[in-house]
Coordinates of C-alpha atoms in Angstrom, one line a residue:
M1 CA 18.7 7.4 -29.5
K2 CA 15.4 8.2 -28.1
V3 CA 14.6 7.6 -24.3
K4 CA 11.0 5.9 -24.0
K5 CA 8.8 7.9 -21.6
Y6 CA 6.2 6.0 -19.7
H7 CA 2.5 6.9 -19.6
I8 CA 1.4 8.2 -16.3
S9 CA -0.9 5.1 -15.9
W10 CA 2.1 2.9 -15.7
L11 CA 3.6 5.0 -13.0
L12 CA 0.3 4.9 -10.9
A13 CA 0.1 1.2 -11.3
A14 CA 3.6 0.9 -9.9
A15 CA 2.7 3.1 -7.0
S16 CA -0.5 0.9 -6.3
V17 CA 1.6 -2.3 -6.5
G18 CA 4.0 -0.7 -4.1
I19 CA 1.3 0.6 -1.6
L20 CA -0.1 -2.9 -1.6
A21 CA 3.4 -4.6 -1.1
G22 CA 4.3 -2.0 1.5
T23 CA 1.2 -2.8 3.6
V24 CA 1.7 -6.5 3.5
L25 CA 5.3 -5.9 4.3
S26 CA 4.4 -3.8 7.5
L27 CA 3.0 -7.2 9.0
F28 CA 6.2 -8.6 9.1
L29 CA 8.6 -5.8 9.8
N30 CA 9.1 -3.8 13.1
F31 CA 6.4 -1.4 12.6
K32 CA 7.4 1.2 14.9
I33 CA 10.3 2.2 12.7
F34 CA 7.9 3.4 10.2
L35 CA 5.7 5.7 12.3
G36 CA 7.3 9.0 11.6
I37 CA 6.0 11.7 9.3
E38 CA 9.4 11.7 7.5
W39 CA 8.4 8.4 5.6
V40 CA 5.4 10.1 4.1
I41 CA 7.6 13.2 3.2
G42 CA 10.2 11.1 1.7
S43 CA 7.5 9.0 -0.3
T44 CA 5.9 12.3 -1.4
C45 CA 9.2 13.4 -2.8
L46 CA 10.1 10.1 -4.6
F47 CA 6.4 10.4 -6.1
I48 CA 6.8 14.0 -7.5
V49 CA 10.4 13.1 -9.0
S50 CA 8.8 10.2 -10.7
L51 CA 6.0 12.2 -12.2
I52 CA 8.4 14.7 -13.4
N53 CA 10.8 11.9 -15.0
K54 CA 8.5 9.4 -16.4
R55 CA 11.4 7.1 -17.6
L56 CA 12.2 3.6 -16.6
L57 CA 13.8 4.8 -13.3
A58 CA 10.7 6.6 -12.6
V59 CA 8.8 3.5 -12.5
V60 CA 11.1 2.0 -10.1
L61 CA 11.1 5.1 -8.0
M62 CA 7.4 5.0 -8.0
L63 CA 7.3 1.4 -6.9
L64 CA 9.7 2.5 -4.0
S65 CA 7.5 5.4 -3.3
G66 CA 4.5 3.3 -3.0
T67 CA 6.2 0.7 -0.8
V68 CA 7.3 3.4 1.7
F69 CA 4.0 4.8 1.8
G70 CA 2.4 1.3 2.2
L71 CA 4.8 0.6 5.1
W72 CA 4.1 4.0 6.8
R73 CA 0.2 3.4 6.4
G74 CA 0.3 -0.2 7.7
S75 CA 2.5 0.8 10.6
V76 CA 0.2 3.4 11.7
T77 CA -2.8 0.9 11.5
L78 CA -0.7 -1.8 13.5
N79 CA 0.2 0.9 16.0
S80 CA -3.4 1.8 16.7
F81 CA -4.3 -2.0 17.2
S82 CA -1.6 -2.3 19.7
T83 CA -3.8 -0.8 22.5
Y84 CA -5.5 -4.3 22.5
D85 CA -2.4 -6.2 23.0
N86 CA -3.3 -6.6 26.7
Y87 CA -6.5 -8.2 26.0
Y88 CA -5.5 -11.1 23.6
G89 CA -5.7 -14.6 25.0
K90 CA -7.7 -13.2 28.1
S91 CA -11.6 -13.5 28.5
V92 CA -13.2 -10.0 28.4
V93 CA -16.7 -9.2 29.5
V94 CA -18.4 -6.2 28.1
S95 CA -21.6 -4.9 29.8
G96 CA -23.8 -2.1 28.9
L97 CA -27.4 -0.7 28.9
V98 CA -29.6 -0.3 25.9
S99 CA -30.9 3.0 25.9
E100 CA -33.9 2.5 23.3
D101 CA -35.8 -0.4 22.2
P102 CA -34.8 -1.6 18.7
S103 CA -37.2 -1.1 16.2
I104 CA -38.6 -4.1 14.0
D105 CA -40.2 -3.5 10.7
I106 CA -42.9 -5.6 9.1
D107 CA -40.2 -7.5 7.3
G108 CA -38.4 -8.3 10.7
D109 CA -35.5 -5.9 10.1

């Protein structure tokens, strides 16, 4: 019995779906868990194993790899937004000085 090997495009599609799913999941999970570099290393290992294997298990591993990577990336982004938590629900006044006059073209741009 011949075992079916999947084309690399199916593996990359599974990784893409996983990244998208992981990024969305990071909005609902505790993002501080996924901030470490070990998640990227684990995701990369799964990615490499999937590229070597190319069987049905590889598609599942690629989906898992993409999900872990998406969780990591979404968590890093959410962590960078956490510096603004103190300002939510409050009025903030921003002031500044314009260093040069804005130029306006003939078209008004």
